[in-house]
Amino acid sequence: MEAFDEKECVLVAHDWGGAVAWAFAYTYPQYVKKLVMFDAPHPYTFIRELAENPAQREASSYMSFFQQPNSQDELLANNSEKLRKMLTEPGIKKGYLTKEEEAKYVEAWNQPNAMKSMLNYYRASSLYPFEERVHKPVALPHKVFQSPTLIVWGNADEAFENSNLDGIEEYVPNVTIHRLDGVGHAPQHEKPEKVNEFMRDFLNK
């Protein structure tokens, strides 16, 4: 941003990008004019749910496996079978991904060290090791993020319990939330027209 002489931005993020974006927004709030999140739980509510909600711990238990040093080998075995079952086959069944697009994902995952690099996000996370960290508090520079924030949330997300949104106004008072019934972890893929409609309305205010 500074290299392009920009003073602020609209930050849009999903999942791991959302984790990074929440941290950025709370560390450098002066740079974030507006924040848009797709199924990226707030750090404070997420750690609360991990500590208090067994269903969220179960939904997030894959993190412990991802943190293991050789997990990339198992994920890439048999033409990336485990990854395809998790990430692309649901999209093909719902119609927002094609077999040709799936093949591009598999090709990208199998580039040298690509999968290891992706899993290193989990290994470098403040939730490492997972079983020990779920009851530890999250430390952010500020408790409240004041800029306008849009959250688009798929209510059928298998990774995040809907209770992650409970009480989020305490930390993001200027928040607009749109819940999409029957939509999973990536609403921007499943319902792009609806998501774009929400974004345009939010950005035009």
Coordinates of C-alpha atoms in Angstrom, one line a residue:
M1 CA 0.0 0.0 0.0
E2 CA 2.7 2.5 0.9
A3 CA 4.7 1.6 -2.2
F4 CA 1.6 2.7 -4.3
D5 CA 1.1 5.7 -2.1
E6 CA -2.2 4.4 -0.8
K7 CA -3.4 5.5 2.6
E8 CA -6.1 2.9 3.2
C9 CA -7.8 -0.1 1.6
V10 CA -10.9 -2.3 1.4
L11 CA -9.6 -5.6 2.7
V12 CA -11.4 -8.7 1.4
A13 CA -10.5 -12.2 2.7
H14 CA -11.6 -15.8 3.3
D15 CA -10.6 -18.6 5.6
W16 CA -6.8 -18.4 6.2
G17 CA -6.7 -15.2 4.3
G18 CA -9.3 -14.1 6.8
A19 CA -7.1 -15.1 9.8
V20 CA -4.4 -12.9 8.3
A21 CA -6.8 -10.1 7.6
W22 CA -8.3 -10.0 11.1
A23 CA -4.7 -9.8 12.5
F24 CA -3.8 -7.1 10.0
A25 CA -7.0 -5.1 10.8
Y26 CA -6.4 -5.2 14.5
T27 CA -2.7 -4.4 14.2
Y28 CA -3.0 -1.6 11.6
P29 CA -6.6 -0.4 11.8
Q30 CA -5.6 2.9 10.2
Y31 CA -5.0 1.2 6.9
V32 CA -8.3 -0.6 6.7
K33 CA -11.2 1.6 5.5
K34 CA -13.6 -1.4 5.3
L35 CA -13.3 -5.1 5.9
V36 CA -15.1 -7.9 4.1
M37 CA -15.0 -11.5 5.4
F38 CA -16.2 -14.8 4.0
D39 CA -16.4 -17.6 6.5
A40 CA -13.4 -16.4 8.5
P41 CA -14.3 -16.5 12.2
H42 CA -13.2 -13.6 14.5
P43 CA -10.1 -14.6 16.5
Y44 CA -11.8 -13.9 19.9
T45 CA -15.0 -15.8 19.2
F46 CA -13.1 -18.6 17.5
I47 CA -10.9 -19.3 20.5
R48 CA -13.9 -19.0 22.7
E49 CA -15.7 -21.6 20.7
L50 CA -12.7 -23.9 20.7
A51 CA -12.5 -23.7 24.5
E52 CA -16.2 -24.0 25.2
N53 CA -17.9 -25.8 22.3
P54 CA -17.0 -29.5 21.7
A55 CA -18.6 -29.3 18.3
Q56 CA -16.1 -26.6 17.1
R57 CA -13.2 -28.6 18.6
E58 CA -14.3 -31.6 16.6
A59 CA -14.8 -29.6 13.4
S60 CA -11.3 -28.1 13.9
S61 CA -9.5 -31.3 14.9
Y62 CA -8.1 -31.7 11.4
M63 CA -5.6 -28.9 12.4
S64 CA -3.8 -31.3 14.6
F65 CA -3.2 -33.7 11.6
F66 CA -2.2 -30.8 9.4
Q67 CA 0.4 -29.7 11.9
Q68 CA 2.2 -33.1 11.7
P69 CA 5.5 -33.0 9.9
N70 CA 4.6 -35.5 7.1
S71 CA 0.9 -34.7 6.6
Q72 CA 1.5 -33.3 3.1
D73 CA 2.5 -36.8 1.9
E74 CA -0.8 -38.3 3.1
L75 CA -2.8 -35.5 1.6
L76 CA -1.1 -35.8 -1.8
A77 CA -1.3 -39.6 -1.9
N78 CA -3.5 -41.3 -4.6
N79 CA -3.8 -38.3 -6.8
S80 CA -4.6 -36.0 -3.8
E81 CA -7.5 -38.1 -2.8
K82 CA -8.0 -36.7 0.7
L83 CA -7.8 -33.1 -0.5
R84 CA -10.2 -33.7 -3.4
K85 CA -12.7 -35.2 -1.0
M86 CA -12.4 -32.2 1.3
L87 CA -12.0 -29.3 -1.1
T88 CA -13.1 -30.0 -4.7
E89 CA -15.5 -32.9 -4.8
P90 CA -18.2 -31.0 -2.8
G91 CA -17.9 -28.1 -5.3
I92 CA -18.3 -30.5 -8.2
K93 CA -21.4 -32.0 -6.6
K94 CA -22.9 -28.6 -6.0
G95 CA -22.0 -27.4 -9.5
Y96 CA -19.6 -24.5 -8.7
L97 CA -16.5 -26.4 -9.7
T98 CA -15.8 -28.4 -12.8
K99 CA -13.5 -31.5 -13.2
E100 CA -11.2 -29.4 -15.3
E101 CA -10.9 -26.9 -12.5
E102 CA -10.3 -29.7 -10.0
A103 CA -7.4 -30.9 -12.2
K104 CA -5.8 -27.4 -12.0
Y105 CA -6.1 -27.5 -8.2
V106 CA -4.4 -31.0 -8.1
E107 CA -1.7 -29.7 -10.4
A108 CA -1.0 -26.7 -8.1
W109 CA -1.0 -28.8 -4.9
N110 CA 1.6 -31.1 -6.4
Q111 CA 4.1 -28.4 -7.3
P112 CA 7.4 -29.0 -5.4
N113 CA 6.9 -28.0 -1.7
A114 CA 3.5 -26.3 -2.5
M115 CA 1.5 -28.5 0.0
K116 CA 4.2 -28.2 2.6
S117 CA 4.2 -24.5 2.3
M118 CA 0.4 -24.3 2.7
L119 CA 0.4 -26.6 5.7
N120 CA 3.1 -24.4 7.3
Y121 CA 0.4 -21.9 8.0
Y122 CA -1.0 -24.4 10.5
R123 CA 2.4 -25.3 11.9
A124 CA 3.2 -21.6 12.5
S125 CA -0.2 -20.8 13.9
S126 CA -0.7 -19.5 17.5
L127 CA -2.9 -22.6 17.8
Y128 CA 0.1 -24.9 17.6
P129 CA 0.1 -27.5 19.0
F130 CA -3.6 -27.6 18.6
E131 CA -4.6 -29.8 21.6
E132 CA -2.6 -27.5 24.0
R133 CA -3.6 -24.1 22.6
V134 CA -7.4 -24.3 22.3
H135 CA -7.7 -23.0 25.9
K136 CA -5.2 -20.2 25.6
P137 CA -6.3 -16.6 25.0
V138 CA -5.7 -14.8 21.8
A139 CA -3.6 -11.6 22.1
L140 CA -4.4 -8.8 19.6
P141 CA -3.2 -5.2 19.9
H142 CA -6.8 -4.0 20.3
K143 CA -10.1 -5.4 21.5
V144 CA -12.3 -3.6 19.1
F145 CA -12.1 -2.9 15.4
Q146 CA -14.2 0.1 14.6
S147 CA -14.2 0.3 10.7
P148 CA -17.3 -0.9 8.8
T149 CA -17.1 -4.7 8.4
L150 CA -19.2 -7.0 6.2
I151 CA -19.4 -10.7 7.1
V152 CA -20.9 -13.2 4.5
W153 CA -21.4 -16.5 6.2
G154 CA -22.4 -19.9 4.9
N155 CA -24.6 -21.5 7.5
A156 CA -23.7 -25.0 6.3
D157 CA -19.9 -24.5 6.8
E158 CA -18.5 -27.8 8.1
A159 CA -15.3 -26.1 9.4
F160 CA -16.9 -23.4 11.6
E161 CA -19.9 -23.5 13.9
N162 CA -22.4 -20.8 13.4
S163 CA -22.0 -19.8 17.0
N164 CA -18.7 -18.2 16.0
L165 CA -20.9 -15.2 15.1
D166 CA -22.5 -15.0 18.5
G167 CA -21.4 -11.8 20.4
I168 CA -19.1 -10.6 17.6
E169 CA -20.6 -7.1 17.9
E170 CA -18.6 -6.7 21.1
Y171 CA -15.4 -6.8 19.0
V172 CA -16.7 -5.4 15.7
P173 CA -19.5 -2.9 16.6
N174 CA -19.9 -1.6 13.0
V175 CA -20.7 -5.0 11.5
T176 CA -23.2 -6.2 8.9
I177 CA -23.8 -9.9 8.7
H178 CA -25.4 -11.9 5.9
R179 CA -26.1 -15.6 6.5
L180 CA -26.6 -17.9 3.6
D181 CA -28.7 -21.0 4.4
G182 CA -27.4 -24.3 2.8
V183 CA -24.2 -22.6 1.8
G184 CA -20.9 -24.1 2.9
H185 CA -17.4 -22.9 3.5
A186 CA -16.9 -20.7 0.4
P187 CA -20.0 -18.5 -0.3
Q188 CA -18.0 -16.5 -2.8
H189 CA -17.8 -19.7 -4.9
E190 CA -21.2 -21.1 -4.2
K191 CA -23.3 -17.9 -4.5
P192 CA -21.1 -15.4 -6.3
E193 CA -24.0 -13.2 -7.6
K194 CA -25.5 -12.9 -4.1
V195 CA -22.1 -12.2 -2.5
N196 CA -21.3 -9.6 -5.1
E197 CA -24.7 -8.0 -4.4
F198 CA -23.9 -7.8 -0.7
M199 CA -20.5 -6.4 -1.4
R200 CA -21.7 -3.7 -3.8
D201 CA -24.4 -2.6 -1.3
F202 CA -21.8 -2.5 1.5
L203 CA -19.1 -0.6 -0.5
N204 CA -21.6 2.0 -1.8
K205 CA -22.7 3.1 1.6

